[in-house]
Coordinates of C-alpha atoms in Angstrom, one line a residue:
Chain A
M16 CA 0.0 0.0 0.0
R17 CA 1.4 3.4 -1.1
L18 CA 0.8 6.5 1.0
F19 CA -1.4 8.0 -1.7
T20 CA -3.8 5.1 -1.1
H21 CA -3.4 5.7 2.6
N22 CA -4.3 9.4 2.1
M23 CA -7.5 8.3 0.3
L24 CA -8.6 5.6 2.8
S25 CA -10.8 6.2 5.8
S26 CA -12.5 3.9 8.4
N27 CA -16.2 3.7 7.7
I28 CA -17.2 1.7 10.7
K29 CA -20.7 2.3 11.9
G30 CA -20.8 5.4 14.2
V31 CA -17.4 6.7 13.2
A32 CA -17.6 10.4 12.3
N33 CA -14.5 11.1 10.3
G34 CA -12.3 8.0 10.4
F35 CA -9.3 9.8 8.8
P36 CA -6.3 9.5 8.8
L37 CA -5.8 5.8 9.7
R38 CA -2.9 5.4 12.0
I39 CA -0.2 3.2 10.5
E40 CA 1.5 0.3 12.4
V41 CA 4.6 -0.8 10.6
E42 CA 6.0 -4.3 10.4
Q43 CA 7.7 -4.0 7.0
V44 CA 8.2 -1.2 4.6
L45 CA 9.3 -1.7 1.0
E46 CA 10.6 0.9 -1.5
K47 CA 9.9 0.5 -5.1
Q48 CA 11.1 3.0 -7.7
V49 CA 8.5 4.7 -9.8
D50 CA 9.0 7.1 -12.8
F51 CA 9.0 10.7 -11.7
N52 CA 5.9 12.5 -13.0
P53 CA 5.7 16.1 -11.8
D54 CA 2.4 16.7 -13.5
F55 CA 0.8 13.9 -11.6
L56 CA 2.1 15.3 -8.3
K57 CA 0.9 18.8 -9.1
N58 CA -2.6 17.7 -10.0
L59 CA -2.8 15.6 -6.9
F60 CA -1.4 18.0 -4.4
P61 CA -4.7 20.0 -3.8
K62 CA -6.6 16.8 -3.1
L63 CA -4.2 15.5 -0.4
E64 CA -4.3 16.0 3.3
W65 CA -0.7 17.1 3.7
K66 CA -0.3 16.5 7.4
A67 CA -1.6 13.0 7.1
L68 CA 1.0 12.3 4.4
V69 CA 3.8 13.9 6.5
D70 CA 2.9 11.8 9.5
A71 CA 2.4 8.6 7.5
A72 CA 5.8 9.1 5.8
R73 CA 7.5 9.7 9.2
T74 CA 5.9 6.5 10.6
M75 CA 7.3 4.6 7.6
G76 CA 10.8 6.0 8.4
Y77 CA 10.9 8.9 5.9
A78 CA 11.1 12.3 7.6
E79 CA 12.2 14.6 4.7
L80 CA 8.8 16.2 4.0
P81 CA 8.2 19.7 5.3
E82 CA 5.5 20.0 8.0
E83 CA 3.6 22.4 5.8
A84 CA 3.4 22.8 2.1
D85 CA 1.8 25.1 -0.3
S86 CA 1.3 25.1 -4.1
L87 CA 4.3 27.5 -4.6
M88 CA 6.6 24.7 -3.4
L89 CA 5.5 22.6 -6.4
E90 CA 7.9 24.7 -8.5
S91 CA 10.9 23.2 -6.6
E92 CA 12.2 19.9 -8.1
E93 CA 13.8 19.1 -4.8
F94 CA 10.5 19.3 -3.1
L95 CA 8.7 17.4 -5.8
R96 CA 11.3 14.5 -5.6
K97 CA 10.7 14.1 -1.9
F98 CA 6.9 14.4 -2.4
H99 CA 7.1 11.7 -5.1
H100 CA 9.2 9.4 -2.9
A101 CA 6.8 9.6 0.0
L102 CA 3.6 9.4 -2.0
L103 CA 4.4 6.7 -4.5
E104 CA 7.6 4.8 -3.6
L105 CA 7.1 3.8 0.0
H106 CA 5.0 0.7 0.4
L107 CA 3.5 -0.6 3.7
E108 CA 4.1 -4.3 3.0
E109 CA 3.2 -5.7 6.4
G110 CA 1.5 -4.0 9.3
A111 CA -1.9 -2.5 10.1
L112 CA -4.1 0.5 9.7
V113 CA -5.8 1.6 12.8
C114 CA -9.1 3.5 13.0
P115 CA -8.4 6.8 14.8
E116 CA -11.8 6.8 16.6
T117 CA -12.4 3.1 17.6
G118 CA -8.8 1.7 17.6
R119 CA -10.1 -1.1 15.3
K120 CA -7.1 -2.6 13.3
F121 CA -7.3 -3.3 9.6
P122 CA -4.5 -5.7 8.8
V123 CA -2.1 -5.1 5.8
N124 CA -0.6 -8.3 4.4
K125 CA 1.6 -8.5 1.3
G126 CA 0.8 -4.8 0.7
I127 CA -2.9 -5.3 0.7
P128 CA -5.1 -3.6 3.3
N129 CA -8.1 -5.7 4.4
M130 CA -10.8 -3.1 5.1
L131 CA -13.7 -5.6 5.3
L132 CA -16.0 -4.8 8.2
H133 CA -17.6 -7.3 10.6
E134 CA -21.4 -7.5 10.3
D135 CA -22.0 -5.4 13.4
E136 CA -19.6 -2.7 12.1
V137 CA -21.4 -2.1 8.8
P138 CA -23.3 1.2 8.7
D139 CA -27.0 0.9 8.5
L140 CA -28.7 1.2 5.1
A141 CA -30.2 4.3 6.6
C142 CA -29.2 6.4 3.7
N143 CA -30.2 9.7 2.4
Q144 CA -31.3 10.6 -1.1
V145 CA -28.0 12.4 -1.8
L146 CA -25.7 9.5 -1.0
C147 CA -27.6 6.7 -2.5
P148 CA -30.6 7.8 -4.5
T149 CA -30.7 4.6 -6.5
I150 CA -31.2 2.4 -3.5
C151 CA -33.7 4.8 -2.1
E152 CA -35.6 4.7 -5.4
R153 CA -35.8 0.9 -5.3
Y154 CA -36.4 0.2 -1.7
G155 CA -38.0 3.4 -0.5
K156 CA -36.3 6.0 1.6
V157 CA -35.0 4.8 5.0
D158 CA -34.4 7.4 7.7
Chain B
M12 CA 1.8 -4.0 -33.0
P13 CA -1.7 -4.5 -31.5
P14 CA -2.2 -3.3 -27.9
K15 CA -1.4 -5.8 -25.3
T16 CA -3.9 -7.4 -22.9
A17 CA -3.3 -9.8 -20.1
Q18 CA -2.5 -13.4 -21.2
I19 CA -4.7 -16.2 -19.8
R20 CA -1.7 -18.4 -19.2
L21 CA -0.3 -15.7 -16.9
V22 CA -3.5 -15.1 -15.0
S23 CA -3.3 -16.7 -11.5
S24 CA -6.1 -18.7 -10.0
H25 CA -7.6 -20.0 -6.8
R26 CA -10.7 -22.3 -6.3
E27 CA -12.5 -19.4 -4.6
V28 CA -11.8 -16.8 -7.3
Y29 CA -13.8 -16.3 -10.5
E30 CA -11.7 -17.1 -13.6
P31 CA -11.8 -14.9 -16.7
C32 CA -14.8 -15.8 -18.7
D33 CA -16.9 -14.4 -21.5
D34 CA -18.0 -11.4 -19.5
S35 CA -14.4 -10.5 -18.6
F36 CA -13.3 -10.9 -22.2
A37 CA -16.2 -8.7 -23.4
L38 CA -15.2 -6.0 -20.9
V39 CA -11.6 -6.0 -22.0
D40 CA -12.8 -5.9 -25.6
A41 CA -14.8 -2.9 -24.8
L42 CA -11.8 -1.2 -23.2
L43 CA -9.7 -2.1 -26.3
A44 CA -12.4 -0.8 -28.6
D45 CA -12.4 2.5 -26.7
R46 CA -8.6 2.5 -26.0
T47 CA -7.7 5.4 -28.3
N48 CA -10.3 7.5 -26.6
I49 CA -9.0 6.5 -23.2
V50 CA -5.4 7.3 -24.2
D51 CA -6.6 10.8 -25.5
H52 CA -8.4 11.2 -22.2
C53 CA -5.1 11.0 -20.2
P54 CA -6.6 9.3 -17.1
R55 CA -4.6 9.9 -13.9
L56 CA -6.6 7.5 -11.7
C57 CA -8.3 4.2 -12.8
L58 CA -10.3 2.1 -10.4
E59 CA -11.7 -1.4 -10.9
V60 CA -14.3 -2.6 -8.4
G61 CA -14.5 -6.3 -8.1
C62 CA -11.1 -7.3 -9.7
G63 CA -11.5 -11.1 -9.3
S64 CA -8.5 -12.8 -11.0
G65 CA -7.0 -9.4 -12.0
Y66 CA -7.4 -10.1 -15.7
V67 CA -9.2 -6.8 -16.4
I68 CA -7.1 -4.4 -14.4
A69 CA -3.9 -6.1 -15.7
S70 CA -5.2 -5.7 -19.3
L71 CA -6.1 -2.0 -18.7
A72 CA -2.7 -1.3 -17.3
L73 CA -1.0 -3.1 -20.3
M74 CA -3.1 -1.5 -23.0
L75 CA -2.5 2.0 -21.6
G76 CA 1.1 1.1 -20.9
Q77 CA 3.7 3.7 -21.8
E78 CA 1.3 5.8 -23.8
V79 CA -0.3 7.1 -20.6
P80 CA 2.5 7.1 -18.1
G81 CA 2.0 7.5 -14.4
V82 CA -1.5 6.3 -14.1
Y83 CA -2.5 5.3 -10.6
Y84 CA -4.4 2.0 -10.7
I85 CA -6.6 0.9 -7.7
A86 CA -8.5 -2.4 -7.6
T87 CA -10.8 -3.7 -5.0
D88 CA -12.6 -6.9 -4.3
I89 CA -14.7 -8.1 -1.3
N90 CA -13.0 -11.5 -1.6
P91 CA -9.6 -11.6 0.1
H92 CA -8.5 -14.5 -2.2
A93 CA -9.3 -12.4 -5.2
V94 CA -7.1 -9.5 -4.3
S95 CA -4.2 -12.0 -3.6
V96 CA -4.7 -13.6 -7.0
T97 CA -4.9 -10.2 -8.7
R98 CA -1.5 -9.4 -7.1
E99 CA 0.0 -12.5 -8.7
T100 CA -1.6 -11.8 -12.0
L101 CA -0.3 -8.2 -12.0
D102 CA 3.2 -9.4 -11.0
A103 CA 3.2 -12.0 -13.8
H104 CA 2.5 -9.2 -16.3
G105 CA 5.0 -6.8 -14.9
V106 CA 2.3 -4.2 -14.1
D107 CA 1.2 -2.7 -10.8
A108 CA -1.9 -1.6 -9.0
E109 CA -2.9 -0.7 -5.5
L110 CA -5.1 -3.5 -4.1
I111 CA -7.6 -3.2 -1.3
C112 CA -9.9 -5.8 0.1
M113 CA -13.2 -4.0 0.7
D114 CA -16.9 -4.0 -0.1
I115 CA -17.2 -2.0 -3.4
A116 CA -15.2 1.1 -2.5
S117 CA -16.5 1.6 1.1
G118 CA -13.3 3.0 2.6
L119 CA -12.5 5.2 -0.4
E120 CA -15.8 7.0 -0.9
K121 CA -15.1 10.0 1.3
R122 CA -11.6 10.9 0.2
L123 CA -11.5 9.6 -3.4
A124 CA -14.8 11.4 -4.4
G125 CA -14.5 13.1 -7.8
M126 CA -11.0 11.8 -8.5
V127 CA -11.6 8.6 -10.6
D128 CA -11.1 9.2 -14.4
V129 CA -11.8 5.6 -15.5
M130 CA -13.8 3.1 -13.5
V131 CA -14.4 -0.5 -14.7
V132 CA -16.9 -2.9 -13.1
N133 CA -17.8 -6.4 -13.9
P134 CA -20.4 -6.7 -11.2
P135 CA -22.1 -9.8 -9.8
Y136 CA -25.0 -9.7 -12.1
V137 CA -26.5 -13.2 -12.0
P138 CA -30.1 -13.2 -10.7
T139 CA -30.2 -15.2 -7.4
P140 CA -32.2 -15.2 -4.2
D141 CA -31.3 -12.0 -2.3
D142 CA -29.9 -14.0 0.6
E143 CA -27.1 -15.3 -1.6
V144 CA -25.7 -11.8 -2.2
G145 CA -22.5 -10.9 -0.3
R146 CA -21.6 -14.5 0.8
E147 CA -18.0 -15.3 1.2
G148 CA -15.8 -16.7 -1.5
I149 CA -16.6 -17.2 -5.2
A150 CA -20.3 -16.6 -4.8
S151 CA -19.6 -12.9 -4.3
A152 CA -18.4 -12.8 -7.9
W153 CA -21.8 -13.7 -9.4
A154 CA -24.6 -13.6 -6.9
G155 CA -26.6 -10.5 -7.9
G156 CA -29.9 -10.9 -6.1
E157 CA -33.3 -10.0 -7.6
N158 CA -32.8 -9.4 -11.3
G159 CA -29.1 -9.4 -10.6
R160 CA -29.4 -5.8 -9.6
S161 CA -28.7 -5.9 -5.8
V162 CA -25.0 -5.1 -6.1
I163 CA -25.2 -3.1 -9.3
D164 CA -27.7 -0.7 -7.6
R165 CA -25.2 -0.2 -4.8
I166 CA -22.4 0.4 -7.2
L167 CA -24.1 3.1 -9.3
P168 CA -24.3 5.8 -6.6
V169 CA -20.7 5.0 -5.6
A170 CA -19.6 5.5 -9.2
D171 CA -21.4 8.8 -9.4
R172 CA -19.6 9.9 -6.2
L173 CA -16.1 8.8 -7.2
L174 CA -16.0 9.7 -10.9
S175 CA -14.3 13.0 -11.8
D176 CA -16.1 15.5 -13.9
E177 CA -14.6 13.9 -17.0
G178 CA -14.8 10.4 -15.5
W179 CA -16.0 7.4 -17.5
L180 CA -17.6 4.2 -16.2
Y181 CA -17.5 0.9 -18.1
M182 CA -19.9 -1.7 -16.7
V183 CA -20.9 -5.2 -17.7
T184 CA -24.6 -5.9 -17.6
L185 CA -26.8 -8.8 -18.5
T186 CA -30.1 -8.4 -20.4
T187 CA -31.9 -9.6 -17.3
N188 CA -30.4 -6.7 -15.3
D189 CA -32.5 -4.4 -17.5
P190 CA -29.6 -2.3 -18.9
S191 CA -31.9 0.3 -20.4
Q192 CA -33.4 1.0 -17.0
I193 CA -29.9 1.3 -15.6
C194 CA -29.1 3.9 -18.3
L195 CA -32.3 5.8 -17.4
L196 CA -31.3 5.8 -13.7
M197 CA -27.8 7.1 -14.7
R198 CA -29.4 9.7 -17.0
K199 CA -31.3 11.1 -14.1
K200 CA -27.9 11.7 -12.5
G201 CA -26.7 13.5 -15.7
Y202 CA -24.9 10.6 -17.4
A203 CA -25.0 9.8 -21.1
S204 CA -24.5 6.2 -22.0
R205 CA -23.4 4.0 -25.0
I206 CA -23.2 0.3 -25.6
V207 CA -19.5 -0.3 -26.4
V208 CA -19.8 -4.1 -26.9
Q209 CA -22.8 -6.3 -27.2
R210 CA -22.3 -10.0 -27.2
S211 CA -24.6 -13.0 -26.9
T212 CA -23.3 -16.3 -25.7
D213 CA -25.1 -19.6 -25.2
E214 CA -26.1 -18.7 -21.8
E215 CA -26.4 -14.9 -21.6
S216 CA -26.6 -11.7 -23.6
L217 CA -24.0 -9.1 -22.4
H218 CA -23.9 -5.4 -22.8
I219 CA -20.8 -3.4 -21.9
I220 CA -22.0 0.1 -21.3
K221 CA -20.0 3.2 -21.0
F222 CA -21.3 6.1 -18.9
W223 CA -20.1 9.7 -18.9
R224 CA -21.3 13.0 -17.5
D225 CA -23.0 15.1 -20.1
S226 CA -24.0 18.7 -19.3
D227 CA -26.7 18.6 -22.0
I228 CA -28.4 15.8 -20.1
Q229 CA -28.5 17.8 -16.9
L230 CA -30.4 20.4 -18.8
D231 CA -32.7 17.7 -20.1
T232 CA -33.3 16.4 -16.6
K233 CA -34.4 19.8 -15.5
E234 CA -36.7 20.0 -18.6
I235 CA -38.2 16.7 -17.7
I236 CA -39.4 18.2 -14.4
T237 CA -41.3 21.0 -16.2
T238 CA -42.2 19.6 -19.7
T239 CA -42.3 15.8 -19.4
K240 CA -43.5 14.3 -22.6
S241 CA -41.2 15.4 -25.4
V242 CA -37.9 15.0 -23.6
S243 CA -38.8 11.6 -22.1
A244 CA -39.9 10.4 -25.4
R245 CA -36.6 11.5 -26.9
V246 CA -34.7 9.7 -24.2
M247 CA -36.7 6.6 -24.7
D248 CA -36.1 6.7 -28.5
S249 CA -32.4 7.2 -28.1
L250 CA -32.1 4.4 -25.6
S251 CA -34.4 2.0 -27.4
S252 CA -32.4 2.5 -30.6
Q253 CA -29.4 1.2 -28.6
F254 CA -31.1 -2.0 -27.4
P255 CA -32.5 -3.6 -30.6
Q256 CA -32.6 -7.0 -28.9
L257 CA -34.8 -5.8 -26.1
P258 CA -38.2 -5.4 -27.6
F259 CA -39.9 -6.0 -24.2
W260 CA -38.1 -3.4 -22.1
R261 CA -40.2 -0.5 -23.3
S262 CA -43.4 -1.9 -21.8
S263 CA -41.8 -3.1 -18.5
N264 CA -40.1 0.2 -17.9
S265 CA -42.5 2.8 -19.3
N266 CA -43.0 4.3 -15.9
C267 CA -39.3 5.1 -15.4
L268 CA -39.4 8.8 -16.2

């Protein structure tokens, strides 16, 4: 699991309000080289939670990212190289992701997070029309 | 040289994982048929929901290959065996994707909203009793509940949430799933649709449908609210012309709009 994926994942256990960022427990980190693509990084930057990336990278043993970043820094190749390495080249191979609100652990084995919920953790179908209008159309609105 | 797709002999397998079959081949053929458009589209993030053996996501990564560098591929499956098999299939082809074991895209919906440029889905579309849906193992690859729609109807709003403004969805459907009604549902959300591949096998008739956001349709949808008849008739005509093999759908779905 790369840290970009980590930055996009949240815990959606029933009752959890935010569930982001998942805390990382590290057993094994791998580094795999990826072609440097500045445009990809620049496009992605506004979508990222920077602090979550900085903390995740530090947990994985990479402490080169600045605590704060703004879009002007995307002009610096030195910054982009570090950003690239943290976001795309560090892999959590073995370990766990921990829900920040409930402490529930989601195991990561062979680089694959298992985010499956137990039956009693699944949020109710109590959906609203905005989130799942199709289901509501079929089954009637559930409040 | 023709674009590459995954090779069957390199696709890994497991007794609890759905092997590539006619539906998988039809979906990859649809992606191949639309490949030039996808390349021009320059997707940054591609997502497969329900990756099974990994045949489709590996094929997508291979066919875009060096022409669209730096694409971030994510694939999910509810079956833990499937994501492991997908990892082996990807490795065997020398391509990479991020794999997550989850129900549809449940842990990604908040943060990945509006970021997916290409989404591919070969959903569990086989009509089964509803209580067979979501069981562990290989059944999750095909058990689709009533009319095969239980999981499809959960995927559609997720796709709507995850797709970027220019995002495209490619989805496998069976005639029994009532694809024209799926298109109408998506049309209400502002999506145009087109059948990319249509294929009849001994057992089933498959449609691979592409969906994309169309600003004209959003106007149409508003029109429908005020002046129902003409627009809905136009929608029906345009859809029915795409489903020549479905003479019965018009009667069973005339109350959709």
